[in-house]
mmCIF file of C-alpha atoms and ligand atoms in Angstrom:
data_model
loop_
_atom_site.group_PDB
_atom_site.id
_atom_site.type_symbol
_atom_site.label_atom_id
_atom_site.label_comp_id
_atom_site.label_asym_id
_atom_site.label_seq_id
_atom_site.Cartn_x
_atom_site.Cartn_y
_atom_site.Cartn_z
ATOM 1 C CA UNK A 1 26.207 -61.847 -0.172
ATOM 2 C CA UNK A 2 27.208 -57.794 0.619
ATOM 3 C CA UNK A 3 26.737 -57.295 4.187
ATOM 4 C CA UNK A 4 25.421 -53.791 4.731
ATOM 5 C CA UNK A 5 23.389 -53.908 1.356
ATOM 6 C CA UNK A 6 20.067 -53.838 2.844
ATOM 7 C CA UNK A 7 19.580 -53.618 6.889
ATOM 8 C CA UNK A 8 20.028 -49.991 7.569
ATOM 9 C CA UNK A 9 22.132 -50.831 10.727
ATOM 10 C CA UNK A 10 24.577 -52.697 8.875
ATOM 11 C CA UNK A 11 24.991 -50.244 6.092
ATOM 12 C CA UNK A 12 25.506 -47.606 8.342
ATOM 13 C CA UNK A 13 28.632 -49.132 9.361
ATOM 14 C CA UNK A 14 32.231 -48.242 8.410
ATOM 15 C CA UNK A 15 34.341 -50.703 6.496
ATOM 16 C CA UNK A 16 36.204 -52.475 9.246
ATOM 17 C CA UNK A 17 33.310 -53.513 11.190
ATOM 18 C CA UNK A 18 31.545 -54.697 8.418
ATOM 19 C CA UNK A 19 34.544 -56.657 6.815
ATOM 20 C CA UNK A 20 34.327 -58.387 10.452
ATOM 21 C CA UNK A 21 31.476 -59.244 10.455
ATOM 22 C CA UNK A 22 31.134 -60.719 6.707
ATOM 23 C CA UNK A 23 32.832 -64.197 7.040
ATOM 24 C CA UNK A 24 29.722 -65.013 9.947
ATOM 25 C CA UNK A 25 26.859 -63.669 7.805
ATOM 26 C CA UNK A 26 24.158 -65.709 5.855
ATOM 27 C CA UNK A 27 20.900 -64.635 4.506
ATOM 28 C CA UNK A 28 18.521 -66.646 5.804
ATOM 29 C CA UNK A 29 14.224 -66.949 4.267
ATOM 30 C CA UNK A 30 11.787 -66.519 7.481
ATOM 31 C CA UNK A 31 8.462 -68.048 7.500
ATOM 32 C CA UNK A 32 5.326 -65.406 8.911
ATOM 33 C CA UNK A 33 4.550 -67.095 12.121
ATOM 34 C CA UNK A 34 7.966 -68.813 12.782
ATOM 35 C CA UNK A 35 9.345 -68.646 16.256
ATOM 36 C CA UNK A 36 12.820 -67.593 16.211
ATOM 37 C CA UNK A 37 12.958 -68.208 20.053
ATOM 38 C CA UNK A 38 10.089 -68.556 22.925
ATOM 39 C CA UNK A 39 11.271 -67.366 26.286
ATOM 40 C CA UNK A 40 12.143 -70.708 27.784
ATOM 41 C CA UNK A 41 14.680 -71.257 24.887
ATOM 42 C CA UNK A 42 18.048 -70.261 24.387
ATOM 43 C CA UNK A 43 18.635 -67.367 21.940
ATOM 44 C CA UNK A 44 21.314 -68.524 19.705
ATOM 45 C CA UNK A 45 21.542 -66.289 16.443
ATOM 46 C CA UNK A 46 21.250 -62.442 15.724
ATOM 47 C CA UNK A 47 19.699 -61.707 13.039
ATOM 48 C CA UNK A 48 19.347 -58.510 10.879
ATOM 49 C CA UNK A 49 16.189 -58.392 8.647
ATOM 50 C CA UNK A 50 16.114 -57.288 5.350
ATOM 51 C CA UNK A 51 12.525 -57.350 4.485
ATOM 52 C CA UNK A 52 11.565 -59.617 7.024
ATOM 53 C CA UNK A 53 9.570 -58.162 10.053
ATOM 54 C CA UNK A 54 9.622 -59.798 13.439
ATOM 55 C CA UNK A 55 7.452 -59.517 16.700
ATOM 56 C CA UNK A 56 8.994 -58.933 19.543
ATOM 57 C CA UNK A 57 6.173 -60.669 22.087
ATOM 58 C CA UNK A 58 5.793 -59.851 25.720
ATOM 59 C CA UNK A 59 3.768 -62.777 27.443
ATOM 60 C CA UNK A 60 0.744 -62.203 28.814
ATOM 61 C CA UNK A 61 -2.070 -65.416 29.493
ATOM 62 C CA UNK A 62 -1.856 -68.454 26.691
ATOM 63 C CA UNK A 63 -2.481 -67.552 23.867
ATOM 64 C CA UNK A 64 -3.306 -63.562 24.746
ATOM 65 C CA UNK A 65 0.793 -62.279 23.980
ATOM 66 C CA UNK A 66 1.092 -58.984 22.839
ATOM 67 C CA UNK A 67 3.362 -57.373 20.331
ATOM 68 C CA UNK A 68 5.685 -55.060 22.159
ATOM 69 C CA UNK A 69 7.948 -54.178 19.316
ATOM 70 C CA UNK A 70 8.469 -54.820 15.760
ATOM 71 C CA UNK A 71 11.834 -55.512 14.261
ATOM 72 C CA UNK A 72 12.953 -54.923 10.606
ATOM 73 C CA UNK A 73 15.257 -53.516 8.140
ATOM 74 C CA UNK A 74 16.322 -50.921 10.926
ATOM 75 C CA UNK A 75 17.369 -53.232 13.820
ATOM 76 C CA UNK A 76 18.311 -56.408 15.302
ATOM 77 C CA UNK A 77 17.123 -59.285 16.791
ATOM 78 C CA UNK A 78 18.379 -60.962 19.353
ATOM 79 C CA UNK A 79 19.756 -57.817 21.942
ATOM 80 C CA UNK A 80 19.855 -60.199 24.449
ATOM 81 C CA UNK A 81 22.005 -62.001 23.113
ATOM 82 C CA UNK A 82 24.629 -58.826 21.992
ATOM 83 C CA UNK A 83 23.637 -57.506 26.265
ATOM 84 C CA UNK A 84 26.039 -60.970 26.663
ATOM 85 C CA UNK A 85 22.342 -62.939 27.990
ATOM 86 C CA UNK A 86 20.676 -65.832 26.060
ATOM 87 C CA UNK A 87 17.704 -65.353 27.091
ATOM 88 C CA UNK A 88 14.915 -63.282 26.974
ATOM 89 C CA UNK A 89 11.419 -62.334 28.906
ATOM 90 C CA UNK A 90 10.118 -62.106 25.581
ATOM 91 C CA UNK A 91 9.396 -64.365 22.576
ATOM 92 C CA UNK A 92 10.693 -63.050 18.901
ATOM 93 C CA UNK A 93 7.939 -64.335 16.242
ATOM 94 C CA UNK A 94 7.785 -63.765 12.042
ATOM 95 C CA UNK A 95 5.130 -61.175 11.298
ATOM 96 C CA UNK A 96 5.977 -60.699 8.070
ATOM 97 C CA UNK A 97 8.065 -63.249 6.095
ATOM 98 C CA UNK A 98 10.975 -62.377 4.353
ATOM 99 C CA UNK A 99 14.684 -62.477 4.406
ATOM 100 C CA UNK A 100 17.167 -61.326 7.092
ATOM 101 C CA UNK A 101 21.269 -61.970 7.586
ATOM 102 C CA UNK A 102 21.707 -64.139 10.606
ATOM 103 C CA UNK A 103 24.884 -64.176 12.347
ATOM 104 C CA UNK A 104 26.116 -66.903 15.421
ATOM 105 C CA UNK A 105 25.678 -64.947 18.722
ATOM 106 C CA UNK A 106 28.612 -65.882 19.803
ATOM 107 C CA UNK A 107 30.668 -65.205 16.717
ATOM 108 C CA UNK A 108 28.650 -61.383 16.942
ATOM 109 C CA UNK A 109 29.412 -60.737 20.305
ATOM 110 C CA UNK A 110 33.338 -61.606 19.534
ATOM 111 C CA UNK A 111 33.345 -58.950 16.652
ATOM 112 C CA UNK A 112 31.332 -56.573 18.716
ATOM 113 C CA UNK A 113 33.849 -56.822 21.283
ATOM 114 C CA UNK A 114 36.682 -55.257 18.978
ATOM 115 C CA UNK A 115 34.286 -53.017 17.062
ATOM 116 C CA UNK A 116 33.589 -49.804 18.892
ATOM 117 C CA UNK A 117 31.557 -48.260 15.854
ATOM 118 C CA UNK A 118 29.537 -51.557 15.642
ATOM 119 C CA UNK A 119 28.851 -51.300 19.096
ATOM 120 C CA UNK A 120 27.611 -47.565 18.587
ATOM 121 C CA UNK A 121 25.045 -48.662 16.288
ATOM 122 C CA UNK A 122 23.319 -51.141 18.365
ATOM 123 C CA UNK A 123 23.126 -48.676 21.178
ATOM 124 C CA UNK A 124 21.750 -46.493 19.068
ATOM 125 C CA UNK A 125 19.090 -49.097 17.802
ATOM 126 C CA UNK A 126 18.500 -49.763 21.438
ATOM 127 C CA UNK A 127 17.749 -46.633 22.804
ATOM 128 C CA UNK A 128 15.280 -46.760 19.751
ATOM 129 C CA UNK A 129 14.110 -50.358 20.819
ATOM 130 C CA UNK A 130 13.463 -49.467 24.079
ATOM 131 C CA UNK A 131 10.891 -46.475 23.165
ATOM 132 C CA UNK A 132 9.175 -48.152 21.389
ATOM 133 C CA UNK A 133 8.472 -50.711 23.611
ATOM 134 C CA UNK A 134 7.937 -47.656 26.416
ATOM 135 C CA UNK A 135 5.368 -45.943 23.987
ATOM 136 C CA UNK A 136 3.698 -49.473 22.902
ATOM 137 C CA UNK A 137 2.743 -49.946 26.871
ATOM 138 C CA UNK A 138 1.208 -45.857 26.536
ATOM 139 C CA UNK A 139 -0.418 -46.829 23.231
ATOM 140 C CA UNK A 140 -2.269 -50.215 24.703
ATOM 141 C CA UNK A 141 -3.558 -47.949 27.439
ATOM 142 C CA UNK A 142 -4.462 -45.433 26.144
ATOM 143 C CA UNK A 143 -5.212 -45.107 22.634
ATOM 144 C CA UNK A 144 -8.538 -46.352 20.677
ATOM 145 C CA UNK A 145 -8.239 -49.117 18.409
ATOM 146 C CA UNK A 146 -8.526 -47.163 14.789
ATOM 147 C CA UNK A 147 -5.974 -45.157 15.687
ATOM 148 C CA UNK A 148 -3.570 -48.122 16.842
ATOM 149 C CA UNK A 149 -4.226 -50.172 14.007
ATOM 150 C CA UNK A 150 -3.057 -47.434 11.841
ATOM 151 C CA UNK A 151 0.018 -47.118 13.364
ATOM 152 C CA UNK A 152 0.564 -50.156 13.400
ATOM 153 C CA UNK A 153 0.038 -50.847 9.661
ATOM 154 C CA UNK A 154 2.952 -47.785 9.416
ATOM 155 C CA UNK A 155 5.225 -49.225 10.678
ATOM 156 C CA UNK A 156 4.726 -52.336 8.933
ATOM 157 C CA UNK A 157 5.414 -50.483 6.089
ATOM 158 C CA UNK A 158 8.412 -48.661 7.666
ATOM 159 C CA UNK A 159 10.180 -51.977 8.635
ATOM 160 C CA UNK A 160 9.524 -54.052 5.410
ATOM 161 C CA UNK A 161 9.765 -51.402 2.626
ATOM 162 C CA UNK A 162 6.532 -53.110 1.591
ATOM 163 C CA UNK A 163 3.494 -51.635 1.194
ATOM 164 C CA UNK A 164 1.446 -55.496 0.834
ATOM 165 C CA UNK A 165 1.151 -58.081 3.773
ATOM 166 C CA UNK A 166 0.076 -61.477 4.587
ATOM 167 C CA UNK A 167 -2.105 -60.511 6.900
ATOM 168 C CA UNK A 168 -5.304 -62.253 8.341
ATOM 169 C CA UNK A 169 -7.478 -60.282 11.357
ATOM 170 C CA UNK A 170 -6.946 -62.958 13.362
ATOM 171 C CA UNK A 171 -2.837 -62.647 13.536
ATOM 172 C CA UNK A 172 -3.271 -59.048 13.873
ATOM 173 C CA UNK A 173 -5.673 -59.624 16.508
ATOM 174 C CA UNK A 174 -3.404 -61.324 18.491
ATOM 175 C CA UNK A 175 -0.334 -59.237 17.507
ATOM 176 C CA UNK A 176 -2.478 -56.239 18.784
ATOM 177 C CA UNK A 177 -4.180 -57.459 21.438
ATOM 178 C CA UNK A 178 -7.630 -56.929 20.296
ATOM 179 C CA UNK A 179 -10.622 -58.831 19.745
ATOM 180 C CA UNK A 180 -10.897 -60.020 16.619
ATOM 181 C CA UNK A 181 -14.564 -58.753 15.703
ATOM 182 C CA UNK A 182 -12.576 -55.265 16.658
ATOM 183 C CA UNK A 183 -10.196 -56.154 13.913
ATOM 184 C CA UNK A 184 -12.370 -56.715 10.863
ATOM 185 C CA UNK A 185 -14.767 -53.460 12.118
ATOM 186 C CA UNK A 186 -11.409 -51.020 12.191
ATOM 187 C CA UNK A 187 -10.242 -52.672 8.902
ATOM 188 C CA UNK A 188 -13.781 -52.003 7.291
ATOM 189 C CA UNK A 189 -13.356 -48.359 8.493
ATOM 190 C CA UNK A 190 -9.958 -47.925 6.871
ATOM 191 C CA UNK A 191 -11.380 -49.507 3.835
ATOM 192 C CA UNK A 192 -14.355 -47.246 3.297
ATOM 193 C CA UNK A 193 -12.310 -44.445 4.493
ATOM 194 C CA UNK A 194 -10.229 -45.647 1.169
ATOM 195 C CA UNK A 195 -6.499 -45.506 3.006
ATOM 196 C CA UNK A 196 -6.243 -49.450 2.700
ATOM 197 C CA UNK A 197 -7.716 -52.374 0.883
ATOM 198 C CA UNK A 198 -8.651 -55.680 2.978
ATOM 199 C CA UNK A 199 -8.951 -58.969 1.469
ATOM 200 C CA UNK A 200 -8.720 -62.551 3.238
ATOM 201 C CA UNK A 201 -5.468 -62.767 4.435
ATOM 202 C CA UNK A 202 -4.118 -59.680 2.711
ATOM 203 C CA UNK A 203 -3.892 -55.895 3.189
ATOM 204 C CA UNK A 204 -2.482 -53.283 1.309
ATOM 205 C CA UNK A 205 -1.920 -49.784 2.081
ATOM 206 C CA UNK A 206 -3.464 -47.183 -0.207
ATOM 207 C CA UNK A 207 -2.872 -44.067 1.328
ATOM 208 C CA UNK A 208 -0.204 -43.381 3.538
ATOM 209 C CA UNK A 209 -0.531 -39.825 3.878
ATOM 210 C CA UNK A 210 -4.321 -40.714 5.634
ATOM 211 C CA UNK A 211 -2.793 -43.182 7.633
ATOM 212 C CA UNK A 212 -0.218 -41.006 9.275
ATOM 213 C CA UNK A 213 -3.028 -38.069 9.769
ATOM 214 C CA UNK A 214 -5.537 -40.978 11.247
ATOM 215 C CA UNK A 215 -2.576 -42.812 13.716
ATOM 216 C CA UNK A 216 -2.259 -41.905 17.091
ATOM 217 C CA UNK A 217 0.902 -39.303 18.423
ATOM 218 C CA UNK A 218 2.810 -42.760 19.137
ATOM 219 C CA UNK A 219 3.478 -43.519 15.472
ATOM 220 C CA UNK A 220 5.314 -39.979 15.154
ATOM 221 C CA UNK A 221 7.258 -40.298 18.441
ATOM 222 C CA UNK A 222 8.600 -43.481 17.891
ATOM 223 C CA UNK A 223 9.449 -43.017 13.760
ATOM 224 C CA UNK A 224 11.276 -39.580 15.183
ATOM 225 C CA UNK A 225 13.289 -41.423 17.508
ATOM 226 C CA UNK A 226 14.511 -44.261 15.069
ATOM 227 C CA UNK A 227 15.278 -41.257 12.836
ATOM 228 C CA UNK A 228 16.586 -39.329 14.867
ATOM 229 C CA UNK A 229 19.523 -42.433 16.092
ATOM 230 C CA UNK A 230 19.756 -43.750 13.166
ATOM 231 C CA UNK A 231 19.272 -41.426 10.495
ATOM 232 C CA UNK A 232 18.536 -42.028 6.865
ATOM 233 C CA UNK A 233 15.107 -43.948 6.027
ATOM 234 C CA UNK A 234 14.938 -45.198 9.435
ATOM 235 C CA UNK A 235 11.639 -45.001 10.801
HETATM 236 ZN ZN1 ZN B 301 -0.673 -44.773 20.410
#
């Protein structure tokens, strides 16, 4: 396996780093709804996805949590873990299966430690992270449910280079936070409205132009600040 050949934060990195970090890596196949770590577990693995896409979950009442972030091919999971913590206040679920390169936390946090440009790149990623998790709490507030879901759908496309998901109204219900009846009705408008087609259990976008012109202000701040840190394709 060629680290760097796929998850935009290890292929921005220089040679040394990356030759570091190669004897730890292994790509790993995620299942969509697999829990990589709930919050009373420890976190043991980081992992980079490739065209997996995972949840980051904030907890809210059982069975109510709500996506707060969503981690792909332009970040890591498992910052806790790199902040030198094992835990975290939030859960990390599979939204999208796929693959990712999973490295020992431990083993990471002993390369990171004599890897300045390594360490640059997760900062980066997390002053990224931590927008986006800022501008999620704005975008739950404050902004109605068409225009969400469309952003939302973006940046499943963003993170996963895919344009197809597994995706029932009930998961994105719950990834979303909104009723599910709300789910099918905003689907069936982006359907008519011809920027995506909805099947049981699948979606694909059609239009991603409309999308971007239909999703609310969030979708642009938080794409322009993962491109702006990380450059490239990163959105
Ligand atoms: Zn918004």
């Amino acid at each position: 396996m060629d680290v760097g050949a796929d998850n935009a934060l290890l292929a921005m990195l220089p040679a040394a780093p990356r030759a570091a970090l190669q004897p730890h890596v292994s790509r790993v196949s995620l299942v969509q709804r697999q829990i990589l770590w709930n919050t009373s577990q420890p976190i043991t693995d980081v992992l980079f996805p490739v065209t997996a896409l995972v949840a980051i979950v904030g907890q809210a009442d059982k069975g109510e949590d709500v996506e707060v972030a969503a981690v792909g091919r332009t970040g890591l999971v498992g910052l806790p873990a790199f902040l030198g913590d094992s835990h975290a206040a939030q859960a990390a679920v599979v939204q999208l299966p796929g693959e990712a390169d999973r490295i020992a936390a431990a083993a990471f946090r002993e390369v990171a430690a004599h890897q300045p440009d390594l360490r640059r790149v997760i900062h980066r990623f997390i002053q990224a992270f931590f927008t986006e998790a800022a501008q999620t709490a704005v975008c739950n507030c404050h902004h109605h449910a068409e225009r969400r879901l469309a952003r939302w759908l973006l940046t499943c496309q963003d993170r996963s280079g895919r344009a197809e998901f597994p995706l029932t109204h009930e998961f994105i219900s719950q990834m979303l936070g909104m009723r599910r009846a709300t789910v099918t009705g905003e689907l069936g408008k982006l359907q008519t409205a011809g920027l995506i087609r909805a099947t049981p259990g699948r979606v694909v976008l059609l239009d991603r132009a409309g999308l971007e012109r239909l999703a609310c202000e969030c979708y642009r701040i938080i794409s322009g600040e993962y491109h702006r840190l990380l450059g490239g394709e990163a959105r």
